[in-house]
Amino acid sequence: MVTPIDIIKKKRAEAVNRIISKGYLSTKRVYVGMATCEIAAGSKEVMGEFRQAIANGLTDVYLSQKGCAGRCNLEPTVEVVEEGKIPVKYGKVTPERAREIVERHLKKGEVISEWLI
Amino acid sequence: MKEKFKLTLCDGPSCIHNQSKEIRAALEAELSQHGLADQVSIHLSGCLGMCKQGPILIVNPGFTMYGKVEVADIPNIVKSHLVEGSPVAEKVIREDHLYNRFFRIFGDVDFFGKQMRITLRNCGIIDPENIDDYLSVRGYEALAKVLTDMKPEDVVAEVKKAGLRGRGGAGFPTGLKWEFTANQESDEKYVICNADEGDPGAFMDRSAIEGDPHTVLEGIIIGGYAIGASKGIVYIRAEYPLAIERLEKAIAAAKEHGFLGDNILGSDFSFDIEIRLGAGAFVCGEETALIHSIEGSRGMPRPRPPYPSVSGLFGKPTLINNVESWANIPVIVLDGGDWFSTIGTETSKGTKVFALAGMVHNTGLVEVPMGTTLREIVYDIGGGIPNDKAFKAIQTGGPSGGCLPAEYLDTEIDYESLAKAGSIMGSGGMIVIDEDACMVGLAKFFIEFTQDESCGKCTPCREGTKRMLEILTRITEGKGKEGDIEKLERLGHMIKNASLCGLGQSAPNPVLSTIKNFREEYEEHIRDKKCSAGQCSALLSYVVNDNCVGCGACKRICPVNAVEGTRKEKHVIDQDKCIRCGQCYDVCKFDAITKA
C-alpha cells in the first residue's frame, strides 16, 4: 500500500527536479529579500534589475526571492550563493548597486566587499 | 591575506561543560603553528540544540559539522581539513535536522551567531511563494509522518512531551490545550491560527507568514488531525496584504498537491483552511474576542470558562494557537518532542522570536533559545546602543509588558523570569531604550494605545485606562500633583484585578513597571516640573546662550515670532510666546540654544 510518507517522498523528488529544471544548479544563485519590509525598502526595483540582466542575456544564474531574514536595518538584502564558497550577503542594495553586482560579481566574480553585511 | 575559513564553535552551557573553551585555545594554538591564524576566524555561537553531540565545530565554507570534538582531535582537523582540504570523515556528523538551516548561509555573520532558528528556519532562505522550495526542505513530511505512523493521541502526546507553551504571550502549555480540545466529544471542531498581531512595533507573525507560509499551514493541518477537526481558520489582520496574498497562494498550492481537502495524501483525514480578515482591533487578539469577530459579532471578549477548547467558535470545541506556536509543530513532529524539550530552560522549552527595535545597532527579527539573557540580545545580537549612549531600559511584551532597567540585563529569558522581573514575555516585542527617553512619556504612549484599543465592555478597563491617561498627561504637562503616583498605582492594581480580559489585566503594566523602576522620574516631573530627558515639551524651555552670533536663523524659523534681537547681537526668546516646538534648537548651527 502507498503510504502518505511514500507520496511525500515522491512529491519531494518531483519538486527538486522542477527547481533544478529552473536552473538551480547554475554556478551562482541570487536571492532577493521580498518581504513587506524589504519591498518597502525598495527590493522590488532591485529584483527588477536582476530580472532585466537575465533578460539581457546574463546566464548561469538562478534568481529567486526569499522572505525576511531579520536584518531590518540593512534591507534590501541580496545573497549570492555559490557551492563551496562562503555565501556573499549584500546589504542596503539599491538598483544602482544591483547593476554593479551584476556587472562585477555575477559576470566577473568579484565580491564587492564594502557592501557586505 | 584573504580569509579562507570561518569556524563556528558551539558556546551553549552544555558545550562549555564539554570544554569548548579549551578547544578554542587548542584551535588558536594549532592555527598559529600552521601559520593560518590570519586566514581563519573563530566565531562562537549560542546553543545549536545538539548538546548530545557537543561540542560542535562548524567549518565554513562547506558547512562541515564536527561533533564530540575533543582537544585531541584539533591537530588532525586543522591539518587535514584546513591545510590539506580533506575533512576528517569519522568526526563529521550528518544530521538531517530541520532547524538552524540558516547557518549554511548566515553562519559567519555575528548577528546570527547566538540565534537558533526553529520557527524561522526557512525565513530568508526559501522562496515563500513556491511550494517546491518548501517541499525540497522536507516540507509536509511531518504531515505525512503523522498520517502514516501516528494516531491523533500520539501527536498530542508528542506536543506535550515537547513542553511547547503558547507563543502568543500567556504561555499556556500547548499540549494541554490540544488534549482538552481532543477530549471533547463533538460532531464539529475548529482549529484557529491567531495571526492578529497588534503590538506596536512587533512583526514576528507577519515575517513568519511572509517568509514561510507553508510551515504554519502544515502545523495547523497536523493540529486538526490531532484534535479531530475538519476545518481550520487563519485569522489575520487586513493590514498585512502581502502576508495574506502569500497565505492564499500557499493554501491554493497545498490544495493542488492534496495537502488540504478530502482524503489528504490518500488517508481518510479531510481538512480545509480558510482565511478570515480582521479589521485591526487590538482586542481581537484575545481569543474569545477573536471568535466573536469570526462569528460576525463585535470583537469583544467574554468571561472564561467555558474556554474555547470546550465551547469556542459557533459553540464548538476550538483550538486556538498563535502563528509562532503553529510553526513549531512540524519540527516537533519530525525532530521529536524529546529533542525539543532539551532546548531552553526548566519551565520554558524551545525558542522565542523577538522583534528587536529601538536604540540598538542591529534592529531586526531574532530567534533565540529560551534562557538567553537580555544582555546577549542587546549587545551580542543587537550590537549595543548607537552613538555611545547608555542603556536605560528594555521594554518587552508591548503595551501589556513592562520596562526593565539595567540590573535585569542578566535575566535569562523565560515566561517565569520575565514575569518575576515585572514584565512579561508577550508575543515578542522588544524595544531597547537609551538614556534619552522619558519613561513617563513612554508609559503615557502605551496607555494611550491601550486606552484607544479598549473595547469598552468592562468598566475598569474602559474608565480606568482613561483616568490613568489623564493623570499621565497632567504629569507630562507639568501639572502633576502630590499623590498622583499613588493614585496611578491604586488605579493600576484595580484595573489589573478587575478587568475582564488580558488587554485590561495587562494594560497598567507599562505604568506600574516604570513607577517601580523609575519612580524618581515621576517625582521629578511632579515636584520639580522637570523632564531631564528633555522629551516632555511642556516642561522644557529654550534659552539663547553666549554662543549666539546673531545670525537670525532662529528668528526666521520661529512660527510664533518669539525670538527677538538685532542682527549680529545675541538674541532672546520670549518665554511667554514660546510654544516649545524646538525648531530654533534644530536650526541653530552654533549650539547657541540650550534646552533645559
Tab-separated table of N, CA, C and O in Angstrom, chain A residues 63-115:
chain	number	residue	atom	x	y	z
A	63	LEU	N	17.818	32.916	-10.157
A	63	LEU	CA	17.289	34.051	-9.406
A	63	LEU	C	16.036	33.625	-8.647
A	63	LEU	O	15.147	32.996	-9.205
A	64	SER	N	16.001	33.956	-7.363
A	64	SER	CA	14.830	33.583	-6.569
A	64	SER	C	14.552	34.671	-5.538
A	64	SER	O	15.436	35.455	-5.194
A	65	GLN	N	13.320	34.706	-5.048
A	65	GLN	CA	13.017	35.613	-3.943
A	65	GLN	C	13.070	34.828	-2.638
A	65	GLN	O	13.137	33.609	-2.629
A	66	LYS	N	13.070	35.556	-1.518
A	66	LYS	CA	13.069	34.904	-0.215
A	66	LYS	C	12.345	35.802	0.766
A	66	LYS	O	12.086	36.965	0.474
A	67	GLY	N	12.039	35.271	1.916
A	67	GLY	CA	11.378	36.067	2.944
A	67	GLY	C	12.379	36.888	3.723
A	67	GLY	O	13.522	37.073	3.309
A	68	CYS	N	11.948	37.361	4.882
A	68	CYS	CA	12.779	38.261	5.682
A	68	CYS	C	13.725	37.447	6.556
A	68	CYS	O	13.306	36.571	7.286
A	69	ALA	N	15.023	37.742	6.466
A	69	ALA	CA	15.986	37.025	7.299
A	69	ALA	C	16.144	37.713	8.646
A	69	ALA	O	16.761	37.181	9.547
A	70	GLY	N	15.614	38.906	8.773
A	70	GLY	CA	15.639	39.576	10.061
A	70	GLY	C	16.557	40.781	10.163
A	70	GLY	O	16.595	41.430	11.178
A	71	ARG	N	17.307	41.073	9.100
A	71	ARG	CA	18.228	42.212	9.183
A	71	ARG	C	17.558	43.497	8.706
A	71	ARG	O	17.917	44.064	7.683
A	72	CYS	N	16.612	43.981	9.501
A	72	CYS	CA	15.782	45.107	9.093
A	72	CYS	C	16.571	46.342	8.692
A	72	CYS	O	16.237	47.015	7.739
A	73	ASN	N	17.623	46.644	9.453
A	73	ASN	CA	18.301	47.911	9.204
A	73	ASN	C	19.228	47.858	7.993
A	73	ASN	O	19.787	48.861	7.603
A	74	LEU	N	19.377	46.691	7.382
A	74	LEU	CA	20.273	46.582	6.235
A	74	LEU	C	19.517	46.250	4.952
A	74	LEU	O	20.107	45.901	3.946
A	75	GLU	N	18.211	46.339	4.995
A	75	GLU	CA	17.422	45.944	3.836
A	75	GLU	C	17.457	47.014	2.757
A	75	GLU	O	17.660	48.173	3.071
A	76	PRO	N	17.242	46.666	1.493
A	76	PRO	CA	17.040	45.303	0.986
A	76	PRO	C	18.341	44.489	0.989
A	76	PRO	O	19.409	45.041	0.785
A	77	THR	N	18.199	43.188	1.215
A	77	THR	CA	19.365	42.317	1.210
A	77	THR	C	19.340	41.385	-0.001
A	77	THR	O	18.276	41.014	-0.479
A	78	VAL	N	20.517	41.048	-0.473
A	78	VAL	CA	20.661	40.136	-1.612
A	78	VAL	C	21.771	39.149	-1.274
A	78	VAL	O	22.824	39.554	-0.786
A	79	GLU	N	21.524	37.867	-1.479
A	79	GLU	CA	22.565	36.881	-1.258
A	79	GLU	C	22.981	36.242	-2.573
A	79	GLU	O	22.135	35.938	-3.410
A	80	VAL	N	24.278	36.048	-2.715
A	80	VAL	CA	24.786	35.318	-3.862
A	80	VAL	C	25.441	34.059	-3.314
A	80	VAL	O	26.412	34.130	-2.559
A	81	VAL	N	24.860	32.911	-3.664
A	81	VAL	CA	25.336	31.646	-3.115
A	81	VAL	C	26.033	30.859	-4.218
A	81	VAL	O	25.502	30.689	-5.310
A	82	GLU	N	27.229	30.416	-3.897
A	82	GLU	CA	27.972	29.580	-4.825
A	82	GLU	C	28.418	28.356	-4.055
A	82	GLU	O	28.938	28.491	-2.946
A	83	GLU	N	28.218	27.171	-4.601
A	83	GLU	CA	28.610	25.960	-3.887
A	83	GLU	C	30.085	26.014	-3.503
A	83	GLU	O	30.929	26.418	-4.297
A	84	GLY	N	30.360	25.628	-2.270
A	84	GLY	CA	31.748	25.536	-1.853
A	84	GLY	C	32.383	26.853	-1.460
A	84	GLY	O	33.545	26.909	-1.098
A	85	LYS	N	31.604	27.953	-1.529
A	85	LYS	CA	32.170	29.225	-1.112
A	85	LYS	C	31.300	29.807	-0.012
A	85	LYS	O	30.136	29.443	0.132
A	86	ILE	N	31.866	30.736	0.757
A	86	ILE	CA	31.059	31.396	1.773
A	86	ILE	C	30.014	32.237	1.044
A	86	ILE	O	30.350	33.027	0.172
A	87	PRO	N	28.731	32.055	1.376
A	87	PRO	CA	27.698	32.834	0.696
A	87	PRO	C	27.944	34.331	0.890
A	87	PRO	O	28.301	34.769	1.986
A	88	VAL	N	27.756	35.083	-0.169
A	88	VAL	CA	28.001	36.521	-0.112
A	88	VAL	C	26.693	37.229	0.178
A	88	VAL	O	25.687	36.980	-0.488
A	89	LYS	N	26.693	38.066	1.212
A	89	LYS	CA	25.463	38.724	1.617
A	89	LYS	C	25.611	40.233	1.492
A	89	LYS	O	26.402	40.833	2.196
A	90	TYR	N	24.846	40.836	0.593
A	90	TYR	CA	24.906	42.279	0.410
A	90	TYR	C	23.757	42.943	1.165
A	90	TYR	O	22.638	42.443	1.182
A	91	GLY	N	24.042	44.094	1.780
A	91	GLY	CA	23.002	44.855	2.465
A	91	GLY	C	22.776	46.191	1.770
A	91	GLY	O	23.624	46.666	1.018
A	92	LYS	N	21.602	46.795	2.060
A	92	LYS	CA	21.234	48.111	1.513
A	92	LYS	C	21.474	48.181	0.007
A	92	LYS	O	22.163	49.078	-0.492
A	93	VAL	N	20.922	47.202	-0.697
A	93	VAL	CA	21.127	47.144	-2.138
A	93	VAL	C	20.136	48.061	-2.845
A	93	VAL	O	18.932	47.950	-2.664
A	94	THR	N	20.653	48.986	-3.620
A	94	THR	CA	19.830	49.881	-4.436
A	94	THR	C	19.855	49.353	-5.867
A	94	THR	O	20.679	48.485	-6.189
A	95	PRO	N	18.981	49.865	-6.755
A	95	PRO	CA	19.049	49.436	-8.159
A	95	PRO	C	20.442	49.675	-8.759
A	95	PRO	O	20.947	48.844	-9.513
A	96	GLU	N	21.088	50.788	-8.367
A	96	GLU	CA	22.441	51.068	-8.894
A	96	GLU	C	23.408	49.977	-8.428
A	96	GLU	O	24.208	49.460	-9.201
A	97	ARG	N	23.333	49.675	-7.115
A	97	ARG	CA	24.212	48.629	-6.588
A	97	ARG	C	23.905	47.299	-7.260
A	97	ARG	O	24.808	46.514	-7.546
A	98	ALA	N	22.614	47.026	-7.504
A	98	ALA	CA	22.235	45.766	-8.138
A	98	ALA	C	22.897	45.669	-9.510
A	98	ALA	O	23.434	44.619	-9.880
A	99	ARG	N	22.880	46.775	-10.247
A	99	ARG	CA	23.507	46.756	-11.581
A	99	ARG	C	25.001	46.463	-11.456
A	99	ARG	O	25.581	45.736	-12.241
A	100	GLU	N	25.617	47.047	-10.428
A	100	GLU	CA	27.056	46.804	-10.258
A	100	GLU	C	27.351	45.377	-9.817
A	100	GLU	O	28.355	44.789	-10.215
A	101	ILE	N	26.425	44.828	-8.972
A	101	ILE	CA	26.596	43.430	-8.559
A	101	ILE	C	26.533	42.536	-9.790
A	101	ILE	O	27.317	41.591	-9.943
A	102	VAL	N	25.618	42.848	-10.709
A	102	VAL	CA	25.517	42.068	-11.940
A	102	VAL	C	26.828	42.159	-12.721
A	102	VAL	O	27.420	41.143	-13.100
A	103	GLU	N	27.298	43.392	-12.907
A	103	GLU	CA	28.488	43.579	-13.749
A	103	GLU	C	29.743	42.986	-13.107
A	103	GLU	O	30.487	42.243	-13.732
A	104	ARG	N	29.944	43.343	-11.829
A	104	ARG	CA	31.231	42.980	-11.217
A	104	ARG	C	31.207	41.582	-10.603
A	104	ARG	O	32.144	40.804	-10.790
A	105	HIS	N	30.158	41.257	-9.852
A	105	HIS	CA	30.149	39.968	-9.151
A	105	HIS	C	29.654	38.838	-10.057
A	105	HIS	O	30.350	37.848	-10.265
A	106	LEU	N	28.454	38.996	-10.606
A	106	LEU	CA	27.870	37.889	-11.358
A	106	LEU	C	28.617	37.631	-12.663
A	106	LEU	O	28.764	36.491	-13.080
A	107	LYS	N	29.092	38.693	-13.306
A	107	LYS	CA	29.780	38.479	-14.577
A	107	LYS	C	31.270	38.209	-14.393
A	107	LYS	O	31.846	37.382	-15.064
A	108	LYS	N	31.903	38.959	-13.446
A	108	LYS	CA	33.364	38.832	-13.340
A	108	LYS	C	33.826	38.114	-12.076
A	108	LYS	O	35.023	37.926	-11.867
A	109	GLY	N	32.880	37.781	-11.194
A	109	GLY	CA	33.258	37.026	-9.999
A	109	GLY	C	33.924	37.844	-8.911
A	109	GLY	O	34.529	37.291	-7.999
A	110	GLU	N	33.782	39.155	-8.977
A	110	GLU	CA	34.432	39.992	-7.965
A	110	GLU	C	33.452	40.284	-6.830
A	110	GLU	O	32.361	40.810	-7.051
A	111	VAL	N	33.823	39.932	-5.609
A	111	VAL	CA	32.960	40.221	-4.464
A	111	VAL	C	33.171	41.675	-4.057
A	111	VAL	O	34.302	42.107	-3.839
A	112	ILE	N	32.078	42.428	-3.984
A	112	ILE	CA	32.198	43.853	-3.670
A	112	ILE	C	32.156	44.010	-2.155
A	112	ILE	O	31.092	44.125	-1.536
A	113	SER	N	33.338	43.999	-1.559
A	113	SER	CA	33.399	43.793	-0.105
A	113	SER	C	32.803	44.940	0.699
A	113	SER	O	32.327	44.734	1.805
A	114	GLU	N	32.811	46.162	0.161
A	114	GLU	CA	32.325	47.265	1.006
A	114	GLU	C	30.807	47.244	1.221
A	114	GLU	O	30.301	47.951	2.071
A	115	TRP	N	30.079	46.442	0.483
A	115	TRP	CA	28.624	46.390	0.693
A	115	TRP	C	28.198	45.147	1.470
A	115	TRP	O	27.017	44.874	1.617
